[in-house]
Short mmCIF file of C-alpha atoms and ligand atoms in Angstrom, two decimals:
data_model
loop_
_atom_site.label_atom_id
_atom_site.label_comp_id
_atom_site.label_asym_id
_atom_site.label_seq_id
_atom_site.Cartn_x
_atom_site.Cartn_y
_atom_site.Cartn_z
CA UNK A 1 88.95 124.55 91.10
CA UNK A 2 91.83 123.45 93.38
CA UNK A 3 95.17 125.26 93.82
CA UNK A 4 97.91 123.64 92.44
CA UNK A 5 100.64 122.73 93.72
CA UNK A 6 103.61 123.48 92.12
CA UNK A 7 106.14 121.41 94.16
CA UNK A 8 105.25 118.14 94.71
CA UNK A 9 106.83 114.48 94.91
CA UNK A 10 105.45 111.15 93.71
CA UNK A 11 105.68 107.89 95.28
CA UNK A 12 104.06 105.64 93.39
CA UNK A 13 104.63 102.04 93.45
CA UNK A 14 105.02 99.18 90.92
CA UNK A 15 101.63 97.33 91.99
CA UNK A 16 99.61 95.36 88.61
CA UNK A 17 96.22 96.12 89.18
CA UNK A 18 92.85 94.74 87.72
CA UNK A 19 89.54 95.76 87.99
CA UNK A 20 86.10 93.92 86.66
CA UNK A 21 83.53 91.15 87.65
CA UNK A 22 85.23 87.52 87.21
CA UNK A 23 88.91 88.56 87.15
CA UNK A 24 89.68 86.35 90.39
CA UNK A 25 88.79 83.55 87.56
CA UNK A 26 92.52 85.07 86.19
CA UNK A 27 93.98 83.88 89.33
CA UNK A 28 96.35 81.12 88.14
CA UNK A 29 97.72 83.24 85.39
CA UNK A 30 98.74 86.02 87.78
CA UNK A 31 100.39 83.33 89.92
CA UNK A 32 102.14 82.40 86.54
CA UNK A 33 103.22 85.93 85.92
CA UNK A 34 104.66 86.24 89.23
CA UNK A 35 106.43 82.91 89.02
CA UNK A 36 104.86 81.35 91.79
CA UNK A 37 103.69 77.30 91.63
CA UNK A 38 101.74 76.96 95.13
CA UNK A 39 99.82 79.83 96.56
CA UNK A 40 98.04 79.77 100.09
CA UNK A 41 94.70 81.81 100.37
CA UNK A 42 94.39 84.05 103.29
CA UNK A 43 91.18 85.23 105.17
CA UNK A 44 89.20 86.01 108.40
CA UNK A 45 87.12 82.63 109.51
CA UNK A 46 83.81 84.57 108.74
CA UNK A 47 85.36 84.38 104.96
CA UNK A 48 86.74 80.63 105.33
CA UNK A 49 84.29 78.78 102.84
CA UNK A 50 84.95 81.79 100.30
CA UNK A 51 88.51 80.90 100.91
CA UNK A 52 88.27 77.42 99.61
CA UNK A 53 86.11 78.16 97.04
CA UNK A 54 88.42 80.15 95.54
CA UNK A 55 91.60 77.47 96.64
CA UNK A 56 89.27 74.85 94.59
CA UNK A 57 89.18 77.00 91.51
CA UNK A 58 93.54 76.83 91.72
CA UNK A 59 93.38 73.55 90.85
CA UNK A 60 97.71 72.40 91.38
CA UNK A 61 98.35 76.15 92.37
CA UNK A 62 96.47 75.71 95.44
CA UNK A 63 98.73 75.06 98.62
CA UNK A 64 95.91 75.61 101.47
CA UNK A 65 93.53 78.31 103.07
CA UNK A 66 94.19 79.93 106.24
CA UNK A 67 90.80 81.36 108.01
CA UNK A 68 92.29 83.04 110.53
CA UNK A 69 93.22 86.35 109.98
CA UNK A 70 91.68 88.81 113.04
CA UNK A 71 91.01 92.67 113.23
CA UNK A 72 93.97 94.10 114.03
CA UNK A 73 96.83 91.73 112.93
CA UNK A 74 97.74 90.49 116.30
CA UNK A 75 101.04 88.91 116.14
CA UNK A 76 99.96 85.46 118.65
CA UNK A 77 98.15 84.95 115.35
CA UNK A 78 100.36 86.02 112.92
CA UNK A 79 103.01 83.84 114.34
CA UNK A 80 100.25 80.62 114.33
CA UNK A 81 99.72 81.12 110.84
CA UNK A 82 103.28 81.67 110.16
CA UNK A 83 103.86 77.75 111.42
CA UNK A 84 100.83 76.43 108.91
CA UNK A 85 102.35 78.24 105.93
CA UNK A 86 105.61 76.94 106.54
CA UNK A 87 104.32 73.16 106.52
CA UNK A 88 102.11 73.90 103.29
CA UNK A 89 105.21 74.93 101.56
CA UNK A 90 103.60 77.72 99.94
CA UNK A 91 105.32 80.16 97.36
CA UNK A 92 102.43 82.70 97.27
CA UNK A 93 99.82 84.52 99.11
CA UNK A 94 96.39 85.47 98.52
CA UNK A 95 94.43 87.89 100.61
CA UNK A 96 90.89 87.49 99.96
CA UNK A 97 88.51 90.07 102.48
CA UNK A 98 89.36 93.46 103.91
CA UNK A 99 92.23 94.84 105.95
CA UNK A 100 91.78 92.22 108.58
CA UNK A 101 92.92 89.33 105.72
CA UNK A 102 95.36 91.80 104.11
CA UNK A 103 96.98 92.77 107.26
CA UNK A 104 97.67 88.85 107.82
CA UNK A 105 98.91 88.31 104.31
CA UNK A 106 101.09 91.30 105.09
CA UNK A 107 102.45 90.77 108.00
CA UNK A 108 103.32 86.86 106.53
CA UNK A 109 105.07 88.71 103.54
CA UNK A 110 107.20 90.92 106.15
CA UNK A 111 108.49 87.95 107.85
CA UNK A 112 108.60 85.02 104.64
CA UNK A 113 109.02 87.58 101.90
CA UNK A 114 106.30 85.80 99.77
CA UNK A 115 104.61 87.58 96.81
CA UNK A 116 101.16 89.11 97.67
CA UNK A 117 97.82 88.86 95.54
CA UNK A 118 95.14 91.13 97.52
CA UNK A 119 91.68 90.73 96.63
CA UNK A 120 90.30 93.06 98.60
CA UNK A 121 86.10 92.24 99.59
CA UNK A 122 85.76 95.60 101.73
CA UNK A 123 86.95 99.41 101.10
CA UNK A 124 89.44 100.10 103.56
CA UNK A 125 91.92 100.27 101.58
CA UNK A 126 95.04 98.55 103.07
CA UNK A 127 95.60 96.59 99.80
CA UNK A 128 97.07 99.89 98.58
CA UNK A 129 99.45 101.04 100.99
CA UNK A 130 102.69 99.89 102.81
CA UNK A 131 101.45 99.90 106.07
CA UNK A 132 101.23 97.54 108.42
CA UNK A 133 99.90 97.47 111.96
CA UNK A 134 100.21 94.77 114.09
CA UNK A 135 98.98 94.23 117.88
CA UNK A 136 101.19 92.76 120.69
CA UNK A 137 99.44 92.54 124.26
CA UNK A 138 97.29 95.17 124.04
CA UNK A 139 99.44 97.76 122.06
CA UNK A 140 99.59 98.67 118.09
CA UNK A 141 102.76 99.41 116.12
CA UNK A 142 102.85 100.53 112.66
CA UNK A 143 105.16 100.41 110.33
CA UNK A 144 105.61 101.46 106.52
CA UNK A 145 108.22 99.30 104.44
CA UNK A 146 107.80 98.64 100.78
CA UNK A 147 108.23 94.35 101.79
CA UNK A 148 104.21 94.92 102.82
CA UNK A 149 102.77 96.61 99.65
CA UNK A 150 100.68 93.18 97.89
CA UNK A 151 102.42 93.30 94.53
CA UNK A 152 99.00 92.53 92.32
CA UNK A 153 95.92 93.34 93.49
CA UNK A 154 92.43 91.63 92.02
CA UNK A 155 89.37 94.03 92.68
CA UNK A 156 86.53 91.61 91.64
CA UNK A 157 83.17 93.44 92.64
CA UNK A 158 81.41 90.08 92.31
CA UNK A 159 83.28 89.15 95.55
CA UNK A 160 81.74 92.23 97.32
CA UNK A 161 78.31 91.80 96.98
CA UNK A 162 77.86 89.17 99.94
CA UNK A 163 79.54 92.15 102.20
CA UNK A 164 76.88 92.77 104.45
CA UNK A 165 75.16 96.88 104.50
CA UNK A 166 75.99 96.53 108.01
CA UNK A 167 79.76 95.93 107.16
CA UNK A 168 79.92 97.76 103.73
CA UNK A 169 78.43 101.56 104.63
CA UNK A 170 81.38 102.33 107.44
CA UNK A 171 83.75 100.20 105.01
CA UNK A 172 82.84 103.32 102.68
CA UNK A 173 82.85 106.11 104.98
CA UNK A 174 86.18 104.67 106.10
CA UNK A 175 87.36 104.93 102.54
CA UNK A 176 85.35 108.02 101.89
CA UNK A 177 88.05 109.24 105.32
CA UNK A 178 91.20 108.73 102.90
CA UNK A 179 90.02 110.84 100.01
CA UNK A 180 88.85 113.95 102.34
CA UNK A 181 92.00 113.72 104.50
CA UNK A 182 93.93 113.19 101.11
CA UNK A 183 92.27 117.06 100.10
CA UNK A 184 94.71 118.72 102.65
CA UNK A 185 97.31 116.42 103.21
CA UNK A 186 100.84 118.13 103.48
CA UNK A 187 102.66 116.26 100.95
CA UNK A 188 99.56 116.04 98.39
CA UNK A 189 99.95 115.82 94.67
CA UNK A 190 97.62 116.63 91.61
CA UNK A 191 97.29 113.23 91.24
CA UNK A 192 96.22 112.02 94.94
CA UNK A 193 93.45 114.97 94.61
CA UNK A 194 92.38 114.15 91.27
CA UNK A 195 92.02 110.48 92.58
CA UNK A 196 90.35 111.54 95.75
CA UNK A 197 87.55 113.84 94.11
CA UNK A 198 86.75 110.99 91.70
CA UNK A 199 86.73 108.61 94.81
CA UNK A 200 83.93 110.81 96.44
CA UNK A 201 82.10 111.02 93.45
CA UNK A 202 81.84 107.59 93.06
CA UNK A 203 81.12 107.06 96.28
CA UNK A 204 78.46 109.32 96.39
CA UNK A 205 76.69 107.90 93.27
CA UNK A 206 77.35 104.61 93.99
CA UNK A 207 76.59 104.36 97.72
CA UNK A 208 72.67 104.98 97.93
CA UNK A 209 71.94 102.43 95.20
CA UNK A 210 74.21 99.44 96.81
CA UNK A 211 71.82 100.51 100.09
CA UNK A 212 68.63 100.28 98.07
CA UNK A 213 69.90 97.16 96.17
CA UNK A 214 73.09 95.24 97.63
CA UNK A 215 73.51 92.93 95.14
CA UNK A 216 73.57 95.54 92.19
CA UNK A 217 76.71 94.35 90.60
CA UNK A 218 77.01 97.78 88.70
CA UNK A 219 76.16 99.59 92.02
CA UNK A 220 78.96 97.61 93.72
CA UNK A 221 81.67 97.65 91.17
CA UNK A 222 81.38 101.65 91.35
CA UNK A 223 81.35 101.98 95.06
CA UNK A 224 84.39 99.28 94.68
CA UNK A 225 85.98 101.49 92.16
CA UNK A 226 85.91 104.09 94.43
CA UNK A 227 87.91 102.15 97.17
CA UNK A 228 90.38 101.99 95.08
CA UNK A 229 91.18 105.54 94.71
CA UNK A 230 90.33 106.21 98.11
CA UNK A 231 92.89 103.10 99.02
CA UNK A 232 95.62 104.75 96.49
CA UNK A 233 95.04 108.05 98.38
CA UNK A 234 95.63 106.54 101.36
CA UNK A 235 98.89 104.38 99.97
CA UNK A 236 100.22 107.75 98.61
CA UNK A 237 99.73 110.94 101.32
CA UNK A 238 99.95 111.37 104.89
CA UNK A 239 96.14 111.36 106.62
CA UNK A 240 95.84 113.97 109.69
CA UNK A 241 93.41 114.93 112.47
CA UNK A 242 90.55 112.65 111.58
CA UNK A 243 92.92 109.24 111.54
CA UNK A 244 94.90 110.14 114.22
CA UNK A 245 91.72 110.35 116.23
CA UNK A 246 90.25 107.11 114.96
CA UNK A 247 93.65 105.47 115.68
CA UNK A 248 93.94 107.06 119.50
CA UNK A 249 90.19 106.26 119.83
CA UNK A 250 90.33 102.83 118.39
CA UNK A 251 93.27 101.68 120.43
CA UNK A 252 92.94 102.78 123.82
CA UNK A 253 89.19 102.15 123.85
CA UNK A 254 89.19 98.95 121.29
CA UNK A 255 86.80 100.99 119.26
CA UNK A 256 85.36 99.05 116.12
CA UNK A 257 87.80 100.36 112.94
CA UNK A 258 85.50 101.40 110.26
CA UNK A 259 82.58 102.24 112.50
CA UNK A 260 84.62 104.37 114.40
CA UNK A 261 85.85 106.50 111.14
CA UNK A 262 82.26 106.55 110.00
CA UNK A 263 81.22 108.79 113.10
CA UNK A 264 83.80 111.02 113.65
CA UNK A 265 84.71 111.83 109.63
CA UNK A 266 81.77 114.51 109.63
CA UNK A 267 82.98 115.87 112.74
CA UNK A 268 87.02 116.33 112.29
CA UNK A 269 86.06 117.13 108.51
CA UNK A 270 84.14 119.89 109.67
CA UNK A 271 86.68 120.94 112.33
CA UNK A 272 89.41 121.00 109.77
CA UNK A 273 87.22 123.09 107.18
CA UNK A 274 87.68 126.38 109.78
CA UNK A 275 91.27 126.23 108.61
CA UNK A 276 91.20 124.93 105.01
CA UNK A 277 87.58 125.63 103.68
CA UNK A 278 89.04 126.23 100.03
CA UNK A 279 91.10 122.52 99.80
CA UNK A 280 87.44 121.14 101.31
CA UNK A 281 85.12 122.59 98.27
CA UNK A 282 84.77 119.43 96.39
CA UNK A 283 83.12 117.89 99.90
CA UNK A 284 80.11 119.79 99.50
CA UNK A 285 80.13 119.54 95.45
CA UNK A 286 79.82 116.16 95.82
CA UNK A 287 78.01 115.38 99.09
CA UNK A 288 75.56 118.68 99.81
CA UNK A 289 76.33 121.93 97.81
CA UNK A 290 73.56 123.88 100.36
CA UNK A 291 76.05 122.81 103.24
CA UNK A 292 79.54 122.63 105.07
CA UNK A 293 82.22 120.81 104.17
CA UNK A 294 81.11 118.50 107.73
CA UNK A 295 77.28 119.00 107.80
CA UNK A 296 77.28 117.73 104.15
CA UNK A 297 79.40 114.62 105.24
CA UNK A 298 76.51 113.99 108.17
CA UNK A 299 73.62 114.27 106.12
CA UNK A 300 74.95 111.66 103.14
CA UNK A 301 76.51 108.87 106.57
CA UNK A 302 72.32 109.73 107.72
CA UNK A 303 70.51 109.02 104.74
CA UNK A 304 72.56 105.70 104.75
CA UNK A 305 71.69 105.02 108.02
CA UNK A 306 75.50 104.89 108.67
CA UNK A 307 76.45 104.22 112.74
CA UNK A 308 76.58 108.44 113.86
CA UNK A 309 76.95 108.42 117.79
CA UNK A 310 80.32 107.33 119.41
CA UNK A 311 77.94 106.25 122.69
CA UNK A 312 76.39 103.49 120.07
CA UNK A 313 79.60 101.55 119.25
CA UNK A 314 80.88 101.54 123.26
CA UNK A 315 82.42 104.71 124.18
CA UNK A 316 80.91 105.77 127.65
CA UNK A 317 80.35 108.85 128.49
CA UNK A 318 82.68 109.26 131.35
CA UNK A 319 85.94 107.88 128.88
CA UNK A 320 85.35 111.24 126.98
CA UNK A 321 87.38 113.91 129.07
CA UNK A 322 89.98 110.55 128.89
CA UNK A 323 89.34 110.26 125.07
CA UNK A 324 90.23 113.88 124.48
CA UNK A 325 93.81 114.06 126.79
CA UNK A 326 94.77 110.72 124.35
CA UNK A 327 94.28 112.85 121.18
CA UNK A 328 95.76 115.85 122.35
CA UNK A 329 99.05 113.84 124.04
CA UNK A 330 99.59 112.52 120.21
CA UNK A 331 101.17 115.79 118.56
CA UNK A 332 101.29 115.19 114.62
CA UNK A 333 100.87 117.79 112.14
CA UNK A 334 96.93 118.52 110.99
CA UNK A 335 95.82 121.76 109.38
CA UNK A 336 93.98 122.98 112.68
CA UNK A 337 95.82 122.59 115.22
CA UNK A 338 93.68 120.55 117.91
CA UNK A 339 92.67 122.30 120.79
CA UNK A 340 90.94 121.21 124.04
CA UNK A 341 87.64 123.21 123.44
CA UNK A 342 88.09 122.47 120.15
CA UNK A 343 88.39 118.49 120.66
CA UNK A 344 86.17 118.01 123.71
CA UNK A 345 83.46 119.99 121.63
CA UNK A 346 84.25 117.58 118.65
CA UNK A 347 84.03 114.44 120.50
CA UNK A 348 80.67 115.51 122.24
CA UNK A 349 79.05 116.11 119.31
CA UNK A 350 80.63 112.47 117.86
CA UNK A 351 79.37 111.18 121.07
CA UNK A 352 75.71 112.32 121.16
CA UNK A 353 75.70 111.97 117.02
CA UNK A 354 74.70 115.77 116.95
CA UNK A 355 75.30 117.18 113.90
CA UNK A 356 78.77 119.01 113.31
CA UNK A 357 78.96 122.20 113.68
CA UNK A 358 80.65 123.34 110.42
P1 LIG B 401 87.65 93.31 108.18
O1 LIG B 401 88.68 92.92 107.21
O2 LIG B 401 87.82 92.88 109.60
O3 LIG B 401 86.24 92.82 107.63
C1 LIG B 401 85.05 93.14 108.33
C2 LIG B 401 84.11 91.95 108.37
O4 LIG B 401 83.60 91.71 107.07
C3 LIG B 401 84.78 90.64 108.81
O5 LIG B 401 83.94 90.00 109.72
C4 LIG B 401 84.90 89.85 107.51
O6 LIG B 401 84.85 88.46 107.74
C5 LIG B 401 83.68 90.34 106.76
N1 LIG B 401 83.78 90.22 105.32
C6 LIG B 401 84.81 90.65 104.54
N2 LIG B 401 84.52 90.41 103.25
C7 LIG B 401 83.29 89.82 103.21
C8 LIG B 401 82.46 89.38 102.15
N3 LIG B 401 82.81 89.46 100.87
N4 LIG B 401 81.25 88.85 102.47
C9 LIG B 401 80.85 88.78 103.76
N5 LIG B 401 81.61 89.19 104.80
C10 LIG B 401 82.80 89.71 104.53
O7 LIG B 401 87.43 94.92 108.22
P2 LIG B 401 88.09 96.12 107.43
O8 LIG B 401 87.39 97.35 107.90
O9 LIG B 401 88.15 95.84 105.98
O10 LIG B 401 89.59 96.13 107.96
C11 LIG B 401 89.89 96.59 109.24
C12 LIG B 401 91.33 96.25 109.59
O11 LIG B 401 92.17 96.70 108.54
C13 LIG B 401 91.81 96.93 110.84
O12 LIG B 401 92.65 96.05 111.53
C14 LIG B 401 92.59 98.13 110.31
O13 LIG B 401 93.56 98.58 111.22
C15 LIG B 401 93.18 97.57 109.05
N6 LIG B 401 93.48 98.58 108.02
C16 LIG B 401 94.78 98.72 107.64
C17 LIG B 401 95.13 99.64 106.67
C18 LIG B 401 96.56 99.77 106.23
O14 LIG B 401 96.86 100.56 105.35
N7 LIG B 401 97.47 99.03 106.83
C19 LIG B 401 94.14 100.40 106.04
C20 LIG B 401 92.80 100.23 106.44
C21 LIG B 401 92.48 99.30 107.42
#
C-alpha cells in the first residue's frame, strides 16, 4: 500500500481525450466541435506521407501538412513553419508523431494561438503537459503556460504500430521515467500515483509482447494506454533527479532524448530508492518482486534489449567527470540529495551499462 497523502492539490486540465483503434477516422468531427473549418497537420519529415494521408482523409477541413517538425523544437524552424501556416490560412493544428511533432504544433499554438489536436504515435508524453522546450543556438528554454496544453488529444494505437522497436522500447522507458519519478514527486496526488502504478503495469504487460510481435494491435493499444498515464503523470507533478539528469545530459552533450532516459532510469531509480524505498514498492511489484526498486528496472530495459550503456549512444568516457559537475551545478529539489560519489558512481555504472547498484 502507499501512504496517503492527506494534503494535496489538483491541477488538472480541461483536455477531451479519446482512446481506441480508428478514432483519427473522428477527425473532422473534433475539428467541428472545436469550431475550426481548415486544420494544418503537423509532423517530423520521417512522418510526412502519414501526414497527408491523414490531410486526404479531411477532405475541405484540410489546409496543408507541414513535415518539418525536428527533435528539440528549434525555433529557426519553428519560425519557418510559422511563415507556411500563415499562407495556408489555417484555423487548426494537428500533431501527428511524438514530442518532436507536438513540440512544433506547440510552439505554433504559443505564438498563433490555434487550437491543438495531438495524436500522439510515440510515448513520451508531451501531448499531456504544458511544457514546452524550444532550442535557440545551441541552448534549451522551457517554459510551462496553459496556451501549449493540445486541447483534444486522439490516441489511435493503429497509428503506433509502424513505430519502429528501435524507436518504441526507449519511447516506453521514457514514459515508464514519468510514472516512477511521479511515485515521489513533492507535490504528488492519489490520483498521479494511482495513474502511475497502472502506467507501469501496463507497461510491463504490454511491453514484451509489442517486442515479440510489433504489430499486435492489442499489444500496442496497452503499451499506448500506458503512455497516457505515464504522459498525465508527467502533465500533472514535478519529475526530479532522473529528468534533471537526462535534461543536463541531453543538452550539453546532444544526447539522444528517449535513449538517454532509457539508460539512466535504472540507475537514478535505484539511487533515489536509498532515500524513499517505501514510495518505490510498486517498482519491484510490477517489474521484479526478487529485486530493487533499480535492479528490477535493469533487468525488464535487458530482456527488451533496451539501449543500457551511456558509452553506446555517444558519451565518451573522458565527458564523464564533465557530465557529473553539469548535474551537480543544477540544484533542484530530488529526494536524495545528489552527491559527487554518489553521481560519478551513478553515471559510471550508466556509462559501462553495469547493473545499478540498488
Ligand atoms: P520524436 O517525436 O522525435 O520521434 C522519434 C522518431 O520516431 C522520429 O524519427 C519520428 O519520425 C519517428 N516516428 C514517430 N512516429 C512514428 C510512426 N508512427 N511510425 C514510424 N516512425 C515514427 O521522439 P519523441 O521521443 O517522441 O520526442 C522527443 C522530443 O519530445 C524531444 O524534443 C523532447 O524534448 C520532447 N518532449 C517534450 C515533452 C514535454 O512535455 N514538453 C515531453 C516528452 C518529450
Amino acid at each position: 500500500m502507499h501512504a496517503f497523502q492527506p494534503r494535496f492539490a489538483l491541477n488538472q486540465p480541461a483536455v477531451h481525450v479519446a482512446f481506441g483503434a480508428g478514432v483519427r477516422h473522428d477527425l473532422p468531427a473534433h475539428l467541428n466541435r472545436i469550431g475550426a473549418r481548415r486544420a494544418v497537420v503537423i509532423a517530423t519529415p520521417g512522418q510526412a506521407d502519414a501526414a497527408r494521408a491523414l490531410a486526404d482523409t479531411l477532405g475541405d477541413h484540410a489546409a496543408g501538412c507541414l513535415p518539418r517538425a525536428r527533435m528539440h523544437t528549434p525555433v529557426d524552424t519553428t519560425e519557418a513553419a510559422l511563415a507556411e501556416l500563415t499562407a495556408l490560412r489555417a484555423d487548426a493544428l494537428i500533431a501527428l508523431g511524438g514530442g518532436s511533432a507536438i513540440g512544433l504544433s506547440k510552439a505554433l499554438a504559443l505564438r498563433t494561438g490555434l487550437p491543438q489536436i495531438a495524436l500522439p504515435t510515440t510515448h513520451a508524453g508531451s501531448e499531456a503537459t504544458a511544457v514546452l522546450g524550444e532550442t535557440e543556438a545551441g541552448r534549451k528554454t522551457t517554459r510551462s503556460d496553459p496556451r501549449v496544453q493540445p486541447g483534444t488529444i486522439l490516441y489511435d494505437p493503429e497509428l503506433i504500430v509502424t513505430l519502429p522497436l528501435a524507436v518504441t522500447i526507449p519511447s516506453a522507458l521514457n514514459a515508464i521515467a514519468h510514472a516512477a519519478e511521479g511515485l515521489y514527486a513533492r507535490d504528488r496526488t492519489p490520483l498521479a500515483t494511482l495513474m502511475a502504478t497502472e502506467g507501469l503495469r501496463a507497461f510491463a504487460a504490454a511491453l514484451p509482447r509489442v517486442r515479440s510481435a510489433p504489430d499486435d494491435l492489442d499489444a500496442r493499444a496497452e503499451a499506448l494506454y500506458g503512455g497516457w498515464l505515464c504522459g498525465m503523470v508527467l502533465g500533472q507533478v514535478g519529475m526530479a533527479l532522473h529528468h534533471k539528469l537526462c535534461h543536463a545530459l541531453g543538452g550539453s552533450f546532444g544526447l539522444p532524448h528517449a535513449e538517454t532516459h532509457a539508460i539512466l532510469l535504472p540507475h537514478t531509480i535505484g539511487y533515489t530508492a536509498v532515500s524513499v524505498p517505501q514510495l518505490l514498492t510498486p517498482i519491484p511489484e510490477i517489474f521484479g518482486p526478487e529485486d530493487t526498486p533499480g535492479r528490477a528496472l535493469h533487468s525488464f530495459a535487458r530482456a527488451l534489449d533496451a539501449p543500457t550503456a551511456l558509452r553506446d549512444i555517444g558519451l565518451r568516457h573522458a565527458d564523464l567527470a564533465r557530465a557529473v559537475e553539469i548535474a551537480l551545478d543544477a540544484p533542484y529539489w530530488t529526494p536524495r540529495p545528489p552527491d559527487r560519489d554518489g553521481l560519478t558512481a551513478l553515471l559510471h555504472a550508466a556509462w559501462d551499462g553495469a547493473p545499478p547498484s540498488h
